[in-house]
Amino acid sequence: MSGAAEKPLVSLEVSFAEAPPQGMVTPLCQSLLELCRPIFQDEDAAARLRLTAHELLENVVKYSAETACELRFELRSTAAGALSALVQTRNVPRAQNRQDAGERLAALTAASDPHEHYDSIIADSARQPAGSGLGLARIHAETEYRLSHRFEGNALLSWRAARFG
Amino acid sequence: MSQDLDLPAVDTAAFACTPHFDDGKLSVTFSGTGDVAAIEVLSGYLTLVHVEAERLNLSEVTCDFRKLSFMNSSCFKAFVVWIDTVKNATRSYRIRFLTDPDMHWQRRSLEALRRLATSVVSVEG
């Protein structure tokens, strides 16, 4: 139908009424990897997707208040024949983590050199007990997924998009 | 003082650390998935590795990642802490990572560890 949006090649939405259990992250991300692997036909691209989804979900598990959260993933084919992937999470950070989450995401987005920023975060993390932002910096430096985020009331909506090919 | 290795293997449902000590050389094979369930095990294990490396006056510890399918950032941080400790020790030793070229995340993540301490860390594979 002219003008109708094409359906994604792969689409996955998972929602939890409460903060999700830690034990679900690995099997969920492994399943996502297996769903997308045949379409990517590129183990490296599939590995970067797995890393991105895993780090984002673990952050949701670690830092969410006891409220609903969502994960959405889409893999689409572009008009130019490339692949476009989107990983999106929606959660309510705990009040004590909200400001930190916003600051870390803003710093990542503003960093002119992702690898330099990553190296700095790594060095700092050696002396921090927790919450160093290493997972987000790792996504930013080790994958092509570029992040965006906004707060909608108390909820943090963040998404990472990448193109392949 | 005993020159035998005092470092047991650790094997959970999805993650394992297996030491090999031969001819004065220590190698630890990490296998499975390094996710949130593995963090405490790994952190404690790397502390023990460091204690043994110092006690036995080792010049190098090899970390074999070829059977490690994935490692999250918290497990990655455990290695960061260990490497930082070694880098700042009075007498440091080298840490050598063996990787599987088909596991692409290993090359990228371990290169970042290498940049943390280029005089300590090397990556092969």
mmCIF file with all atom_site columns, N, CA, C and O in Angstrom, chain B residues 63-101:
data_model
loop_
_atom_site.group_PDB
_atom_site.id
_atom_site.type_symbol
_atom_site.label_atom_id
_atom_site.label_alt_id
_atom_site.label_comp_id
_atom_site.label_asym_id
_atom_site.label_entity_id
_atom_site.label_seq_id
_atom_site.pdbx_PDB_ins_code
_atom_site.Cartn_x
_atom_site.Cartn_y
_atom_site.Cartn_z
_atom_site.occupancy
_atom_site.B_iso_or_equiv
_atom_site.pdbx_formal_charge
_atom_site.auth_seq_id
_atom_site.auth_comp_id
_atom_site.auth_asym_id
_atom_site.auth_atom_id
_atom_site.pdbx_PDB_model_num
ATOM 1   N N  . CYS B 1 63  ? 45.328 -15.055 31.031 1.00 0.00 ? 63  CYS B N  1
ATOM 2   C CA . CYS B 1 63  ? 43.876 -15.185 31.145 1.00 0.00 ? 63  CYS B CA 1
ATOM 3   C C  . CYS B 1 63  ? 43.340 -15.681 29.807 1.00 0.00 ? 63  CYS B C  1
ATOM 4   O O  . CYS B 1 63  ? 43.421 -14.959 28.803 1.00 0.00 ? 63  CYS B O  1
ATOM 5   N N  . ASP B 1 64  ? 42.834 -16.881 29.798 1.00 0.00 ? 64  ASP B N  1
ATOM 6   C CA . ASP B 1 64  ? 42.335 -17.489 28.564 1.00 0.00 ? 64  ASP B CA 1
ATOM 7   C C  . ASP B 1 64  ? 40.840 -17.229 28.454 1.00 0.00 ? 64  ASP B C  1
ATOM 8   O O  . ASP B 1 64  ? 40.051 -17.781 29.237 1.00 0.00 ? 64  ASP B O  1
ATOM 9   N N  . PHE B 1 65  ? 40.453 -16.406 27.489 1.00 0.00 ? 65  PHE B N  1
ATOM 10  C CA . PHE B 1 65  ? 39.062 -16.009 27.282 1.00 0.00 ? 65  PHE B CA 1
ATOM 11  C C  . PHE B 1 65  ? 38.388 -16.799 26.159 1.00 0.00 ? 65  PHE B C  1
ATOM 12  O O  . PHE B 1 65  ? 37.242 -16.522 25.821 1.00 0.00 ? 65  PHE B O  1
ATOM 13  N N  . ARG B 1 66  ? 39.088 -17.770 25.592 1.00 0.00 ? 66  ARG B N  1
ATOM 14  C CA . ARG B 1 66  ? 38.570 -18.386 24.382 1.00 0.00 ? 66  ARG B CA 1
ATOM 15  C C  . ARG B 1 66  ? 37.283 -19.179 24.582 1.00 0.00 ? 66  ARG B C  1
ATOM 16  O O  . ARG B 1 66  ? 36.590 -19.491 23.608 1.00 0.00 ? 66  ARG B O  1
ATOM 17  N N  . LYS B 1 67  ? 36.962 -19.481 25.834 1.00 0.00 ? 67  LYS B N  1
ATOM 18  C CA . LYS B 1 67  ? 35.698 -20.168 26.090 1.00 0.00 ? 67  LYS B CA 1
ATOM 19  C C  . LYS B 1 67  ? 34.695 -19.266 26.794 1.00 0.00 ? 67  LYS B C  1
ATOM 20  O O  . LYS B 1 67  ? 33.677 -19.728 27.312 1.00 0.00 ? 67  LYS B O  1
ATOM 21  N N  . LEU B 1 68  ? 34.968 -17.973 26.813 1.00 0.00 ? 68  LEU B N  1
ATOM 22  C CA . LEU B 1 68  ? 34.080 -17.024 27.474 1.00 0.00 ? 68  LEU B CA 1
ATOM 23  C C  . LEU B 1 68  ? 33.211 -16.368 26.409 1.00 0.00 ? 68  LEU B C  1
ATOM 24  O O  . LEU B 1 68  ? 33.699 -15.606 25.591 1.00 0.00 ? 68  LEU B O  1
ATOM 25  N N  . SER B 1 69  ? 31.913 -16.663 26.420 1.00 0.00 ? 69  SER B N  1
ATOM 26  C CA . SER B 1 69  ? 31.053 -16.224 25.322 1.00 0.00 ? 69  SER B CA 1
ATOM 27  C C  . SER B 1 69  ? 30.657 -14.754 25.440 1.00 0.00 ? 69  SER B C  1
ATOM 28  O O  . SER B 1 69  ? 30.389 -14.099 24.440 1.00 0.00 ? 69  SER B O  1
ATOM 29  N N  . PHE B 1 70  ? 30.608 -14.242 26.665 1.00 0.00 ? 70  PHE B N  1
ATOM 30  C CA . PHE B 1 70  ? 30.228 -12.842 26.849 1.00 0.00 ? 70  PHE B CA 1
ATOM 31  C C  . PHE B 1 70  ? 30.638 -12.389 28.237 1.00 0.00 ? 70  PHE B C  1
ATOM 32  O O  . PHE B 1 70  ? 30.677 -13.191 29.181 1.00 0.00 ? 70  PHE B O  1
ATOM 33  N N  . MET B 1 71  ? 30.916 -11.110 28.360 1.00 0.00 ? 71  MET B N  1
ATOM 34  C CA . MET B 1 71  ? 31.259 -10.541 29.662 1.00 0.00 ? 71  MET B CA 1
ATOM 35  C C  . MET B 1 71  ? 30.596 -9.173  29.776 1.00 0.00 ? 71  MET B C  1
ATOM 36  O O  . MET B 1 71  ? 30.778 -8.319  28.901 1.00 0.00 ? 71  MET B O  1
ATOM 37  N N  . ASN B 1 72  ? 29.818 -8.955  30.839 1.00 0.00 ? 72  ASN B N  1
ATOM 38  C CA . ASN B 1 72  ? 29.160 -7.651  30.990 1.00 0.00 ? 72  ASN B CA 1
ATOM 39  C C  . ASN B 1 72  ? 30.122 -6.627  31.582 1.00 0.00 ? 72  ASN B C  1
ATOM 40  O O  . ASN B 1 72  ? 31.264 -6.949  31.948 1.00 0.00 ? 72  ASN B O  1
ATOM 41  N N  . SER B 1 73  ? 29.671 -5.399  31.689 1.00 0.00 ? 73  SER B N  1
ATOM 42  C CA . SER B 1 73  ? 30.582 -4.324  32.105 1.00 0.00 ? 73  SER B CA 1
ATOM 43  C C  . SER B 1 73  ? 30.983 -4.467  33.570 1.00 0.00 ? 73  SER B C  1
ATOM 44  O O  . SER B 1 73  ? 32.065 -4.027  33.962 1.00 0.00 ? 73  SER B O  1
ATOM 45  N N  . SER B 1 74  ? 30.153 -5.085  34.388 1.00 0.00 ? 74  SER B N  1
ATOM 46  C CA . SER B 1 74  ? 30.533 -5.280  35.787 1.00 0.00 ? 74  SER B CA 1
ATOM 47  C C  . SER B 1 74  ? 31.664 -6.293  35.919 1.00 0.00 ? 74  SER B C  1
ATOM 48  O O  . SER B 1 74  ? 32.573 -6.112  36.736 1.00 0.00 ? 74  SER B O  1
ATOM 49  N N  . CYS B 1 75  ? 31.630 -7.341  35.130 1.00 0.00 ? 75  CYS B N  1
ATOM 50  C CA . CYS B 1 75  ? 32.740 -8.296  35.109 1.00 0.00 ? 75  CYS B CA 1
ATOM 51  C C  . CYS B 1 75  ? 33.970 -7.648  34.487 1.00 0.00 ? 75  CYS B C  1
ATOM 52  O O  . CYS B 1 75  ? 35.098 -7.859  34.947 1.00 0.00 ? 75  CYS B O  1
ATOM 53  N N  . PHE B 1 76  ? 33.744 -6.861  33.469 1.00 0.00 ? 76  PHE B N  1
ATOM 54  C CA . PHE B 1 76  ? 34.826 -6.089  32.842 1.00 0.00 ? 76  PHE B CA 1
ATOM 55  C C  . PHE B 1 76  ? 35.496 -5.218  33.899 1.00 0.00 ? 76  PHE B C  1
ATOM 56  O O  . PHE B 1 76  ? 36.722 -5.133  33.974 1.00 0.00 ? 76  PHE B O  1
ATOM 57  N N  . LYS B 1 77  ? 34.685 -4.600  34.747 1.00 0.00 ? 77  LYS B N  1
ATOM 58  C CA . LYS B 1 77  ? 35.226 -3.740  35.789 1.00 0.00 ? 77  LYS B CA 1
ATOM 59  C C  . LYS B 1 77  ? 36.077 -4.525  36.778 1.00 0.00 ? 77  LYS B C  1
ATOM 60  O O  . LYS B 1 77  ? 37.076 -4.006  37.299 1.00 0.00 ? 77  LYS B O  1
ATOM 61  N N  . ALA B 1 78  ? 35.718 -5.773  37.043 1.00 0.00 ? 78  ALA B N  1
ATOM 62  C CA . ALA B 1 78  ? 36.535 -6.592  37.945 1.00 0.00 ? 78  ALA B CA 1
ATOM 63  C C  . ALA B 1 78  ? 37.959 -6.723  37.400 1.00 0.00 ? 78  ALA B C  1
ATOM 64  O O  . ALA B 1 78  ? 38.937 -6.681  38.156 1.00 0.00 ? 78  ALA B O  1
ATOM 65  N N  . PHE B 1 79  ? 38.072 -6.869  36.087 1.00 0.00 ? 79  PHE B N  1
ATOM 66  C CA . PHE B 1 79  ? 39.407 -6.923  35.475 1.00 0.00 ? 79  PHE B CA 1
ATOM 67  C C  . PHE B 1 79  ? 40.088 -5.563  35.542 1.00 0.00 ? 79  PHE B C  1
ATOM 68  O O  . PHE B 1 79  ? 41.307 -5.478  35.734 1.00 0.00 ? 79  PHE B O  1
ATOM 69  N N  . VAL B 1 80  ? 39.315 -4.500  35.391 1.00 0.00 ? 80  VAL B N  1
ATOM 70  C CA . VAL B 1 80  ? 39.871 -3.145  35.508 1.00 0.00 ? 80  VAL B CA 1
ATOM 71  C C  . VAL B 1 80  ? 40.501 -2.956  36.888 1.00 0.00 ? 80  VAL B C  1
ATOM 72  O O  . VAL B 1 80  ? 41.622 -2.451  37.002 1.00 0.00 ? 80  VAL B O  1
ATOM 73  N N  . VAL B 1 81  ? 39.777 -3.360  37.912 1.00 0.00 ? 81  VAL B N  1
ATOM 74  C CA . VAL B 1 81  ? 40.277 -3.204  39.283 1.00 0.00 ? 81  VAL B CA 1
ATOM 75  C C  . VAL B 1 81  ? 41.563 -4.016  39.475 1.00 0.00 ? 81  VAL B C  1
ATOM 76  O O  . VAL B 1 81  ? 42.530 -3.524  40.058 1.00 0.00 ? 81  VAL B O  1
ATOM 77  N N  . TRP B 1 82  ? 41.555 -5.234  38.982 1.00 0.00 ? 82  TRP B N  1
ATOM 78  C CA . TRP B 1 82  ? 42.739 -6.092  39.102 1.00 0.00 ? 82  TRP B CA 1
ATOM 79  C C  . TRP B 1 82  ? 43.934 -5.468  38.380 1.00 0.00 ? 82  TRP B C  1
ATOM 80  O O  . TRP B 1 82  ? 45.018 -5.350  38.950 1.00 0.00 ? 82  TRP B O  1
ATOM 81  N N  . ILE B 1 83  ? 43.729 -5.065  37.143 1.00 0.00 ? 83  ILE B N  1
ATOM 82  C CA . ILE B 1 83  ? 44.822 -4.492  36.353 1.00 0.00 ? 83  ILE B CA 1
ATOM 83  C C  . ILE B 1 83  ? 45.347 -3.224  37.003 1.00 0.00 ? 83  ILE B C  1
ATOM 84  O O  . ILE B 1 83  ? 46.567 -2.984  37.065 1.00 0.00 ? 83  ILE B O  1
ATOM 85  N N  . ASP B 1 84  ? 44.435 -2.411  37.522 1.00 0.00 ? 84  ASP B N  1
ATOM 86  C CA . ASP B 1 84  ? 44.858 -1.180  38.202 1.00 0.00 ? 84  ASP B CA 1
ATOM 87  C C  . ASP B 1 84  ? 45.695 -1.507  39.431 1.00 0.00 ? 84  ASP B C  1
ATOM 88  O O  . ASP B 1 84  ? 46.691 -0.824  39.722 1.00 0.00 ? 84  ASP B O  1
ATOM 89  N N  . THR B 1 85  ? 45.304 -2.542  40.150 1.00 0.00 ? 85  THR B N  1
ATOM 90  C CA . THR B 1 85  ? 46.067 -2.971  41.321 1.00 0.00 ? 85  THR B CA 1
ATOM 91  C C  . THR B 1 85  ? 47.480 -3.405  40.927 1.00 0.00 ? 85  THR B C  1
ATOM 92  O O  . THR B 1 85  ? 48.466 -3.030  41.556 1.00 0.00 ? 85  THR B O  1
ATOM 93  N N  . VAL B 1 86  ? 47.560 -4.199  39.875 1.00 0.00 ? 86  VAL B N  1
ATOM 94  C CA . VAL B 1 86  ? 48.854 -4.697  39.422 1.00 0.00 ? 86  VAL B CA 1
ATOM 95  C C  . VAL B 1 86  ? 49.733 -3.551  38.922 1.00 0.00 ? 86  VAL B C  1
ATOM 96  O O  . VAL B 1 86  ? 50.929 -3.487  39.204 1.00 0.00 ? 86  VAL B O  1
ATOM 97  N N  . LYS B 1 87  ? 49.108 -2.629  38.203 1.00 0.00 ? 87  LYS B N  1
ATOM 98  C CA . LYS B 1 87  ? 49.848 -1.504  37.625 1.00 0.00 ? 87  LYS B CA 1
ATOM 99  C C  . LYS B 1 87  ? 50.505 -0.673  38.722 1.00 0.00 ? 87  LYS B C  1
ATOM 100 O O  . LYS B 1 87  ? 51.597 -0.142  38.552 1.00 0.00 ? 87  LYS B O  1
ATOM 101 N N  . ASN B 1 88  ? 49.827 -0.555  39.850 1.00 0.00 ? 88  ASN B N  1
ATOM 102 C CA . ASN B 1 88  ? 50.318 0.303   40.938 1.00 0.00 ? 88  ASN B CA 1
ATOM 103 C C  . ASN B 1 88  ? 51.046 -0.461  42.035 1.00 0.00 ? 88  ASN B C  1
ATOM 104 O O  . ASN B 1 88  ? 51.427 0.122   43.039 1.00 0.00 ? 88  ASN B O  1
ATOM 105 N N  . ALA B 1 89  ? 51.259 -1.760  41.819 1.00 0.00 ? 89  ALA B N  1
ATOM 106 C CA . ALA B 1 89  ? 51.940 -2.558  42.842 1.00 0.00 ? 89  ALA B CA 1
ATOM 107 C C  . ALA B 1 89  ? 53.441 -2.264  42.835 1.00 0.00 ? 89  ALA B C  1
ATOM 108 O O  . ALA B 1 89  ? 54.000 -1.821  41.830 1.00 0.00 ? 89  ALA B O  1
ATOM 109 N N  . THR B 1 90  ? 54.065 -2.541  43.945 1.00 0.00 ? 90  THR B N  1
ATOM 110 C CA . THR B 1 90  ? 55.520 -2.340  44.046 1.00 0.00 ? 90  THR B CA 1
ATOM 111 C C  . THR B 1 90  ? 56.246 -3.204  43.029 1.00 0.00 ? 90  THR B C  1
ATOM 112 O O  . THR B 1 90  ? 57.180 -2.767  42.359 1.00 0.00 ? 90  THR B O  1
ATOM 113 N N  . ARG B 1 91  ? 55.812 -4.455  42.969 1.00 0.00 ? 91  ARG B N  1
ATOM 114 C CA . ARG B 1 91  ? 56.381 -5.347  41.961 1.00 0.00 ? 91  ARG B CA 1
ATOM 115 C C  . ARG B 1 91  ? 55.230 -5.883  41.120 1.00 0.00 ? 91  ARG B C  1
ATOM 116 O O  . ARG B 1 91  ? 54.409 -6.645  41.596 1.00 0.00 ? 91  ARG B O  1
ATOM 117 N N  . SER B 1 92  ? 55.154 -5.406  39.900 1.00 0.00 ? 92  SER B N  1
ATOM 118 C CA . SER B 1 92  ? 54.030 -5.818  39.057 1.00 0.00 ? 92  SER B CA 1
ATOM 119 C C  . SER B 1 92  ? 54.404 -7.028  38.229 1.00 0.00 ? 92  SER B C  1
ATOM 120 O O  . SER B 1 92  ? 55.578 -7.439  38.182 1.00 0.00 ? 92  SER B O  1
ATOM 121 N N  . TYR B 1 93  ? 53.435 -7.603  37.580 1.00 0.00 ? 93  TYR B N  1
ATOM 122 C CA . TYR B 1 93  ? 53.651 -8.719  36.668 1.00 0.00 ? 93  TYR B CA 1
ATOM 123 C C  . TYR B 1 93  ? 52.807 -8.450  35.432 1.00 0.00 ? 93  TYR B C  1
ATOM 124 O O  . TYR B 1 93  ? 51.951 -7.573  35.435 1.00 0.00 ? 93  TYR B O  1
ATOM 125 N N  . ARG B 1 94  ? 53.043 -9.186  34.390 1.00 0.00 ? 94  ARG B N  1
ATOM 126 C CA . ARG B 1 94  ? 52.302 -8.970  33.155 1.00 0.00 ? 94  ARG B CA 1
ATOM 127 C C  . ARG B 1 94  ? 51.021 -9.814  33.159 1.00 0.00 ? 94  ARG B C  1
ATOM 128 O O  . ARG B 1 94  ? 50.978 -10.905 33.747 1.00 0.00 ? 94  ARG B O  1
ATOM 129 N N  . ILE B 1 95  ? 50.002 -9.293  32.491 1.00 0.00 ? 95  ILE B N  1
ATOM 130 C CA . ILE B 1 95  ? 48.743 -10.005 32.326 1.00 0.00 ? 95  ILE B CA 1
ATOM 131 C C  . ILE B 1 95  ? 48.509 -10.174 30.834 1.00 0.00 ? 95  ILE B C  1
ATOM 132 O O  . ILE B 1 95  ? 48.431 -9.191  30.083 1.00 0.00 ? 95  ILE B O  1
ATOM 133 N N  . ARG B 1 96  ? 48.400 -11.420 30.435 1.00 0.00 ? 96  ARG B N  1
ATOM 134 C CA . ARG B 1 96  ? 48.292 -11.740 29.015 1.00 0.00 ? 96  ARG B CA 1
ATOM 135 C C  . ARG B 1 96  ? 46.924 -12.357 28.765 1.00 0.00 ? 96  ARG B C  1
ATOM 136 O O  . ARG B 1 96  ? 46.540 -13.311 29.436 1.00 0.00 ? 96  ARG B O  1
ATOM 137 N N  . PHE B 1 97  ? 46.175 -11.775 27.825 1.00 0.00 ? 97  PHE B N  1
ATOM 138 C CA . PHE B 1 97  ? 44.851 -12.294 27.483 1.00 0.00 ? 97  PHE B CA 1
ATOM 139 C C  . PHE B 1 97  ? 44.929 -13.079 26.178 1.00 0.00 ? 97  PHE B C  1
ATOM 140 O O  . PHE B 1 97  ? 45.491 -12.600 25.185 1.00 0.00 ? 97  PHE B O  1
ATOM 141 N N  . LEU B 1 98  ? 44.348 -14.269 26.188 1.00 0.00 ? 98  LEU B N  1
ATOM 142 C CA . LEU B 1 98  ? 44.199 -15.056 24.968 1.00 0.00 ? 98  LEU B CA 1
ATOM 143 C C  . LEU B 1 98  ? 42.745 -14.957 24.511 1.00 0.00 ? 98  LEU B C  1
ATOM 144 O O  . LEU B 1 98  ? 41.827 -15.199 25.296 1.00 0.00 ? 98  LEU B O  1
ATOM 145 N N  . THR B 1 99  ? 42.540 -14.588 23.251 1.00 0.00 ? 99  THR B N  1
ATOM 146 C CA . THR B 1 99  ? 41.179 -14.365 22.765 1.00 0.00 ? 99  THR B CA 1
ATOM 147 C C  . THR B 1 99  ? 40.858 -15.254 21.571 1.00 0.00 ? 99  THR B C  1
ATOM 148 O O  . THR B 1 99  ? 41.749 -15.787 20.908 1.00 0.00 ? 99  THR B O  1
ATOM 149 N N  . ASP B 1 100 ? 39.562 -15.382 21.319 1.00 0.00 ? 100 ASP B N  1
ATOM 150 C CA . ASP B 1 100 ? 39.069 -16.091 20.135 1.00 0.00 ? 100 ASP B CA 1
ATOM 151 C C  . ASP B 1 100 ? 38.706 -15.039 19.086 1.00 0.00 ? 100 ASP B C  1
ATOM 152 O O  . ASP B 1 100 ? 37.806 -14.221 19.338 1.00 0.00 ? 100 ASP B O  1
ATOM 153 N N  . PRO B 1 101 ? 39.359 -15.015 17.941 1.00 0.00 ? 101 PRO B N  1
ATOM 154 C CA . PRO B 1 101 ? 39.070 -13.989 16.940 1.00 0.00 ? 101 PRO B CA 1
ATOM 155 C C  . PRO B 1 101 ? 37.620 -14.005 16.458 1.00 0.00 ? 101 PRO B C  1
ATOM 156 O O  . PRO B 1 101 ? 37.116 -13.001 15.969 1.00 0.00 ? 101 PRO B O  1
#
